[in-house]
N, CA, C and O of each residue as an XYZ file, in Angstrom:
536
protein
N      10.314     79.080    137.654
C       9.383     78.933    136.562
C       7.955     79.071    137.090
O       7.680     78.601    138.193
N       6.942     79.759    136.276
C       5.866     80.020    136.848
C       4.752     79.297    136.121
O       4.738     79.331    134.891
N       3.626     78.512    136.931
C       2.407     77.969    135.716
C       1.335     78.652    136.113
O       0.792     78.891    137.191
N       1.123     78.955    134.798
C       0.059     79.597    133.969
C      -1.428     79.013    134.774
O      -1.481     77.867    135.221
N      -2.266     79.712    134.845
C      -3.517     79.483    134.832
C      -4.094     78.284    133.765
O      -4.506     77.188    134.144
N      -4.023     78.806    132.133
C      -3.963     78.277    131.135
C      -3.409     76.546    131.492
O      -4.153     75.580    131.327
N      -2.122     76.453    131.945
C      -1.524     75.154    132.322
C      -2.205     74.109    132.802
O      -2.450     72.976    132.385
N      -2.503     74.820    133.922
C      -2.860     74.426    135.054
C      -4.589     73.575    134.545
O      -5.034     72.430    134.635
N      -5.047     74.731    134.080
C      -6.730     74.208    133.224
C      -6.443     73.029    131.941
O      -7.275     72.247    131.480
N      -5.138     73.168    131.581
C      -5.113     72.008    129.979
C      -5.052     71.063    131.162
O      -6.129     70.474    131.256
N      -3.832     70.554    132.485
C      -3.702     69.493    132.907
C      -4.877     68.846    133.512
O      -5.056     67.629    133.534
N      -5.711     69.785    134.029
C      -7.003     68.952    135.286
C      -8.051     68.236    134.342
O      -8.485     67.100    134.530
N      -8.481     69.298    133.020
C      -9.527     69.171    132.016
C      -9.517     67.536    131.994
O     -10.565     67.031    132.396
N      -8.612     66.747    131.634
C      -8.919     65.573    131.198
C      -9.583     64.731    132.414
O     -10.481     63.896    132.519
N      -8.407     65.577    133.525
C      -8.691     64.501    135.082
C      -9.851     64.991    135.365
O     -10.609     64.079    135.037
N     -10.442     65.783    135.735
C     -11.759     66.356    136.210
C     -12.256     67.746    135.933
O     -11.978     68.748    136.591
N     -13.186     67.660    134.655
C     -13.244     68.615    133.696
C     -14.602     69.473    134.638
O     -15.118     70.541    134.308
N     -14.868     68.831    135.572
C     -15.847     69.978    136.252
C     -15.202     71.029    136.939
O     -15.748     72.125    137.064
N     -13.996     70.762    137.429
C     -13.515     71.352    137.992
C     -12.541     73.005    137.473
O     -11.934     73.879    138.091
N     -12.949     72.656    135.657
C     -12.313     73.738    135.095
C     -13.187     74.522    134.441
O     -14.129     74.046    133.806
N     -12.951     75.798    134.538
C     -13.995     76.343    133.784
C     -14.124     76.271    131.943
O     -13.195     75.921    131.216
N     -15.520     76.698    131.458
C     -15.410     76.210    130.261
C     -14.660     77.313    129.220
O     -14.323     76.880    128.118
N     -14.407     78.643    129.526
C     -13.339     79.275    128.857
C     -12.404     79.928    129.584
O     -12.257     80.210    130.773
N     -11.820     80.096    128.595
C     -10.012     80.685    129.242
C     -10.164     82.254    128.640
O     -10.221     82.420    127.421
N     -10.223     83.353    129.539
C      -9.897     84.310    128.928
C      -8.979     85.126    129.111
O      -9.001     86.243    128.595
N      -8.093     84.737    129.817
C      -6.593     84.812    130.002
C      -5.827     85.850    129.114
O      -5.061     85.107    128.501
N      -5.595     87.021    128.711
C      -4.928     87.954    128.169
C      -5.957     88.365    127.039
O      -5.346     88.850    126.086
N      -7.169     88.330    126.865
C      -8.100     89.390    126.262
C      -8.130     90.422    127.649
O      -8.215     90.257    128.866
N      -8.010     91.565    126.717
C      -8.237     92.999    127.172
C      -9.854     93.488    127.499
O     -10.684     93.420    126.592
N     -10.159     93.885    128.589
C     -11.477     94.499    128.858
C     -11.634     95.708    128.292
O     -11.047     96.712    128.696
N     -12.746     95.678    126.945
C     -12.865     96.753    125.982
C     -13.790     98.399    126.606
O     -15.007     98.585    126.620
N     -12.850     99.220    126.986
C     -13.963    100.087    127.711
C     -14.929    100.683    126.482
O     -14.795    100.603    125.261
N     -15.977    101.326    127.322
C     -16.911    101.604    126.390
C     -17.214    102.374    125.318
O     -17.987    102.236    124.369
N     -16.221    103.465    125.759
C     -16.070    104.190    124.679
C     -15.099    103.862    123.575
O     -14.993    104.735    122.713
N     -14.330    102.717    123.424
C     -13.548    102.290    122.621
C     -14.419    101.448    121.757
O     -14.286    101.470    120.534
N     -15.658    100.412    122.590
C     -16.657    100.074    121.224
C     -17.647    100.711    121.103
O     -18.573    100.030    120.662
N     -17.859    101.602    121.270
C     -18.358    103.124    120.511
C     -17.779    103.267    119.217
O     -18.345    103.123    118.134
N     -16.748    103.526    119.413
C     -16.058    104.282    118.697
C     -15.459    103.213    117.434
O     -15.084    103.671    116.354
N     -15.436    101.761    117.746
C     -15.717    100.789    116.920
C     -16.868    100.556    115.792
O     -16.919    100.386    114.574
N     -17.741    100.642    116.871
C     -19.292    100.602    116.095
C     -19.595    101.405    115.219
O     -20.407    101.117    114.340
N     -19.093    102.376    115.286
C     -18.927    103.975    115.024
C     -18.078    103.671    112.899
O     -18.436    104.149    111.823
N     -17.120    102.848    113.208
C     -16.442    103.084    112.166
C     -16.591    101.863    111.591
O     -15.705    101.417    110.861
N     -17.675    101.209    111.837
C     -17.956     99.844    111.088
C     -19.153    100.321    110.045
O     -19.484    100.041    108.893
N     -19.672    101.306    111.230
C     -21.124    101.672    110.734
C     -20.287    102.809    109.145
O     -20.767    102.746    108.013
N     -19.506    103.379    109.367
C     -18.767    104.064    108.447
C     -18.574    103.644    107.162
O     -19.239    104.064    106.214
N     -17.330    102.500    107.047
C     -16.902    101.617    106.436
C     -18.430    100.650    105.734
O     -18.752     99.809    104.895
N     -18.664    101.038    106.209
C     -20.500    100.033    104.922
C     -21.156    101.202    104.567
O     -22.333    101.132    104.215
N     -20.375    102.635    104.618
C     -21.368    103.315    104.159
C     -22.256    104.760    104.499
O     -22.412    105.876    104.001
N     -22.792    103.859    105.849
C     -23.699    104.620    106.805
C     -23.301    105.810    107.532
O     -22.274    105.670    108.196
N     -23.769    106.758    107.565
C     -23.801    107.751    108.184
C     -24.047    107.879    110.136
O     -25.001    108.474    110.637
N     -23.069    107.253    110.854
C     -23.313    107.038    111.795
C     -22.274    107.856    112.860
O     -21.302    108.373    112.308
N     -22.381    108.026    114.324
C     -21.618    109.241    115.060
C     -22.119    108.561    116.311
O     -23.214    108.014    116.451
N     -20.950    108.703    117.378
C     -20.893    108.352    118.938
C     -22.439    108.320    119.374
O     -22.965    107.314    119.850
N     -22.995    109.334    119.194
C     -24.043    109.909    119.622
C     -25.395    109.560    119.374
O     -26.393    109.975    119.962
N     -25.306    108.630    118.300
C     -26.152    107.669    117.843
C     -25.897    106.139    118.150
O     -26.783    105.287    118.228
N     -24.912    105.988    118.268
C     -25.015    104.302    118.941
C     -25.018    104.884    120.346
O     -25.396    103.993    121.108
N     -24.821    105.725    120.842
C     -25.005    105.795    122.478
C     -26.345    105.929    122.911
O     -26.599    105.497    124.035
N     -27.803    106.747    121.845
C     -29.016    106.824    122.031
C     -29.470    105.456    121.351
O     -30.653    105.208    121.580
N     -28.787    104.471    120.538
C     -29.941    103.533    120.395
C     -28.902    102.257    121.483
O     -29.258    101.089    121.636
N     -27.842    102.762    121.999
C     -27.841    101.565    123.202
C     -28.671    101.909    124.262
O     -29.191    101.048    124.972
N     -28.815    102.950    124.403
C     -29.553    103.630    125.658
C     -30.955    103.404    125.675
O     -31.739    103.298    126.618
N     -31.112    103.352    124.456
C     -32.807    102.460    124.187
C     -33.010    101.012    124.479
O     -33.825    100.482    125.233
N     -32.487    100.714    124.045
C     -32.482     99.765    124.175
C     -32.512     99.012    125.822
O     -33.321     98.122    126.082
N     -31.381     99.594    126.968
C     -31.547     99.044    127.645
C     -32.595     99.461    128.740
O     -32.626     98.813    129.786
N     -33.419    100.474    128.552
C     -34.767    100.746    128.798
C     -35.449     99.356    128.945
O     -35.224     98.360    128.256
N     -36.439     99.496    130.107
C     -37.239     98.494    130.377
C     -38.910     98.694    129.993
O     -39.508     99.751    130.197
N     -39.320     97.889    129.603
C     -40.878     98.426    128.325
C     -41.813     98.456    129.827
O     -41.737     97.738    130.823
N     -42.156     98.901    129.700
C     -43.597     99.004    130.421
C     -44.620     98.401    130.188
O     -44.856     98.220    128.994
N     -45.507     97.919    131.089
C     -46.993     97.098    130.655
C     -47.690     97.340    129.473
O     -47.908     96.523    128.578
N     -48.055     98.606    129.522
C     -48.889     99.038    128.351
C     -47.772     99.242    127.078
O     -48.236     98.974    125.970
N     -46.470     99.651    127.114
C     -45.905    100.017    125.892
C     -45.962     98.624    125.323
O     -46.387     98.417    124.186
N     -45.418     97.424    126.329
C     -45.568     95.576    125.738
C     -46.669     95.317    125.096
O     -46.605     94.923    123.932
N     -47.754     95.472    125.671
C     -49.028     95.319    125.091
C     -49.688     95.902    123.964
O     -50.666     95.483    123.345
N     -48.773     97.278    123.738
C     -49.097     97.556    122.432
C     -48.172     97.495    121.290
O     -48.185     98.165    120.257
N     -47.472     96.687    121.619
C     -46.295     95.949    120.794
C     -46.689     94.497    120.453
O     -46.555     94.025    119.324
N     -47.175     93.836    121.491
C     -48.230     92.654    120.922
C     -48.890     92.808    120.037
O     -48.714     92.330    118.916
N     -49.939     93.643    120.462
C     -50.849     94.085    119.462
C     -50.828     94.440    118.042
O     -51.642     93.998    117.230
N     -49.850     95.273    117.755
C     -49.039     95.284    116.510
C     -48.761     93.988    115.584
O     -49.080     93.684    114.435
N     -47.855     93.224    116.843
C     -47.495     91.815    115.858
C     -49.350     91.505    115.659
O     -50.017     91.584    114.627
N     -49.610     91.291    116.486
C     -50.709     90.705    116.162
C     -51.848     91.093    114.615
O     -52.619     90.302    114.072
N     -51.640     92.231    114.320
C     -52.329     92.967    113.598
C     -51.280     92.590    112.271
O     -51.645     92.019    111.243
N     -50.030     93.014    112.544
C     -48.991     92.190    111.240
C     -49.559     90.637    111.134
O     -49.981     90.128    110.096
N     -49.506     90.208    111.995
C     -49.710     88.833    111.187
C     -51.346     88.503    110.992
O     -51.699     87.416    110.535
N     -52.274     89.496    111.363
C     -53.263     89.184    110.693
C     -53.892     89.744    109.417
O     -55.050     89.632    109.013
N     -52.423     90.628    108.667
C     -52.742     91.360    107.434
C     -51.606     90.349    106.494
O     -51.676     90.362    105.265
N     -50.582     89.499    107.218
C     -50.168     88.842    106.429
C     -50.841     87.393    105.965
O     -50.455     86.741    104.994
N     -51.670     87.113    106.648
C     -52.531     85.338    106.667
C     -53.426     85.885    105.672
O     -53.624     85.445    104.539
N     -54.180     87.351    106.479
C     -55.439     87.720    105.052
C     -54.838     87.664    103.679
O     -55.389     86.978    102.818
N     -53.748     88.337    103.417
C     -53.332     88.800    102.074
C     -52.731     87.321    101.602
O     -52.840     86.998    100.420
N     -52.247     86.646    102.333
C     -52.033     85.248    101.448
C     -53.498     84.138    101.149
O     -53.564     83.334    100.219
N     -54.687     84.395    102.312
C     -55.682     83.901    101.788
C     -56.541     84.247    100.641
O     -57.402     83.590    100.054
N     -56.079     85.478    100.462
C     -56.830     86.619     99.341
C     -55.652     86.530     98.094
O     -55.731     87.506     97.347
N     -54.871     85.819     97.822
C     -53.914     86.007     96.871
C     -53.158     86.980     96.438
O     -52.860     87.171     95.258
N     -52.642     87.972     97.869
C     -52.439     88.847     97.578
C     -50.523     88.816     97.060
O     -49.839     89.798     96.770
N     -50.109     87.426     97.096
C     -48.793     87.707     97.084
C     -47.965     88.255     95.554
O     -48.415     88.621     94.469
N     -46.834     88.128     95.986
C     -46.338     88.873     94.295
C     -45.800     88.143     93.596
O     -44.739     87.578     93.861
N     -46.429     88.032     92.599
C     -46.237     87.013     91.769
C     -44.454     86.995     91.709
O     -44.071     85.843     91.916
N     -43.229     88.013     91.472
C     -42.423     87.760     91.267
C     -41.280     86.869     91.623
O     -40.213     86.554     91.097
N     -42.239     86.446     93.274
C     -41.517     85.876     94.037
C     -41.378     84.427     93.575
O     -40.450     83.647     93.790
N     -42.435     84.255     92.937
C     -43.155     82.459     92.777
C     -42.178     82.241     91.613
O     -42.109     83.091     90.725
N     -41.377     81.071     91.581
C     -41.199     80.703     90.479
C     -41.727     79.466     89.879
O     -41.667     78.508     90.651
N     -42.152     79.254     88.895
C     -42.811     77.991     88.756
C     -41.591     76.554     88.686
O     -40.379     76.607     88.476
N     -42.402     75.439     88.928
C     -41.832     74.263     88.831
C     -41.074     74.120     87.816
O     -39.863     73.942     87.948
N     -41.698     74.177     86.602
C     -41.213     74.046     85.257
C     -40.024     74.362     85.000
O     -39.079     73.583     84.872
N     -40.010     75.884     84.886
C     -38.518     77.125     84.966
C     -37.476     76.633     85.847
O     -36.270     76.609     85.597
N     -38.071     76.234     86.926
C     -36.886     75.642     88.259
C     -36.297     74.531     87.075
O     -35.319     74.812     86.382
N     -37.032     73.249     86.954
C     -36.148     72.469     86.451
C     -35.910     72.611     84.930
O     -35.605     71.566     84.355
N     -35.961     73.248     84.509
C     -35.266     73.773     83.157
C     -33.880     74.586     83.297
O     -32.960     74.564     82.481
N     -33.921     75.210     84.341
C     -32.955     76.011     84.979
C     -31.728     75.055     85.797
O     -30.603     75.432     86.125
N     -32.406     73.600     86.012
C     -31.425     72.718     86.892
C     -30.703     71.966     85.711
O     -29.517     71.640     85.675
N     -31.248     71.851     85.172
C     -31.292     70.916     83.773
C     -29.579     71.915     82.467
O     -28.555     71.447     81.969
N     -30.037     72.958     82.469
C     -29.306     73.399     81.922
C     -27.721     73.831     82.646
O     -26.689     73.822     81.975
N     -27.750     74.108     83.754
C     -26.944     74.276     84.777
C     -26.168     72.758     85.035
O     -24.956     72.673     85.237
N     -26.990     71.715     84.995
C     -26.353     70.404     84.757
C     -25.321     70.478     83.714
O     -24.104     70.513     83.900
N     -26.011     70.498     82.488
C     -25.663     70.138     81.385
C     -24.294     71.503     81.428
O     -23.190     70.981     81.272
N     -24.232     72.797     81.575
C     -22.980     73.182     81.863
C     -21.990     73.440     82.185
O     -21.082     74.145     81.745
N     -22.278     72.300     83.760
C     -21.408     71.866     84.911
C     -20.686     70.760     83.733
O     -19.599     70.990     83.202
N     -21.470     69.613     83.473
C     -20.735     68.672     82.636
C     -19.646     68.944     81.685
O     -18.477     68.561     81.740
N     -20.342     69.809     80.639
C     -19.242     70.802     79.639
C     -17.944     71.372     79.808
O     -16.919     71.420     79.128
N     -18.454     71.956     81.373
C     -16.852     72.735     81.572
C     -16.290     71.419     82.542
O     -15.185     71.748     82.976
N     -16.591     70.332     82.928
C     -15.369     69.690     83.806
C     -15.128     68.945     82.878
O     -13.948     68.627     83.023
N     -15.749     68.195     81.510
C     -14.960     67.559     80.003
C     -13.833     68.415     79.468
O     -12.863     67.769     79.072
N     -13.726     70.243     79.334
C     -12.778     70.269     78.882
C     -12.473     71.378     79.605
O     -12.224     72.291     78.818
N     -12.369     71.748     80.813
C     -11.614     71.731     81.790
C     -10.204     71.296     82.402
O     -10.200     70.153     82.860
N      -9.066     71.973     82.485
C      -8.011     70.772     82.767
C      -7.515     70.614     84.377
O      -6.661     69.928     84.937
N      -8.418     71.528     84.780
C      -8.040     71.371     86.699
C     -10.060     71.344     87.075
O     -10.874     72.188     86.700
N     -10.270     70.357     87.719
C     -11.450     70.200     87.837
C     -11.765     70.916     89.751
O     -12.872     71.236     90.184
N     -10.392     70.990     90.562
C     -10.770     71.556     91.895
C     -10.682     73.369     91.364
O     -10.862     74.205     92.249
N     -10.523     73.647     90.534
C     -10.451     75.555     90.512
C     -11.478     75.472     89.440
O     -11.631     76.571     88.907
N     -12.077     74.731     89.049
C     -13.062     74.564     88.123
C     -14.732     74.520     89.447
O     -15.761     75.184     89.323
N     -14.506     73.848     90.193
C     -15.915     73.519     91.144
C     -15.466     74.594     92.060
O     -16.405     74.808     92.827
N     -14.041     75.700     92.456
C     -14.533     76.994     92.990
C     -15.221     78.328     92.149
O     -15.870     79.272     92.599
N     -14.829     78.030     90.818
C     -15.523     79.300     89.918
C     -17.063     79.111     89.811
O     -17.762     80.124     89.846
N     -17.666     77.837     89.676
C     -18.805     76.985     89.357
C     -19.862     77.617     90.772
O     -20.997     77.173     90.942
């Protein structure tokens, strides 16, 4: 009879849990790369998107590019300039109104939503498939 790695880590854990590591990855498969390519590939699909090997391979490849002094610095700069057109435009009232909802509407809106939670669990005859539709 043979013990497992797995075994061996459930028995020590309790006795001396430093001594085990904190995961077991014991029969996961090492995914080569072109297999999550080719994953990414058909996720990006499946939602839609118009996506191909050749494009997750140029924006991984970007990615693991290292920025340079000046490219960082003018990436600061940027944020910096974003957030000083977003502070102006909220000191200047520039926001959109659609976003705001007033106090009032909120609780008129809680109020009625109350009052039709109440309604349907009075004549309601299962009140747990009643609070998943709700």
């Amino acid at each position: 009879m043979r013990v497992t790695v797995r075994c061996l880590c459930a028995a020590w854990r309790p006795l001396w849990p430093e001594c085990v590591p904190q995961r077991d990855f014991e029969g996961f498969e090492e995914l080569e790369e072109e297999a999550v390519v080719h994953e990414i590939v058909s996720l990006g699909n499946s939602m839609g998107l118009e996506v191909d090997d050749d494009d997750v391979e140029e924006l991984a490849e970007e990615h693991s590019k290292e920025l340079s002094t000046e490219e960082l610095l003018e990436l600061h700069k940027e944020e910096n300039e974003t957030l000083k057109r977003s502070i102006t435009s909220e000191e200047s009232g520039e926001e959109e109104e659609s976003c705001i909802i007033p106090a009032k509407d909120l609780k008129d809106a809680f109020f009625c939503w109350s009052k039709l939670s109440k309604l349907a669990e009075d004549y309601h005859p299962d009140v747990v498939c009643l609070m998943t539709m709700l």
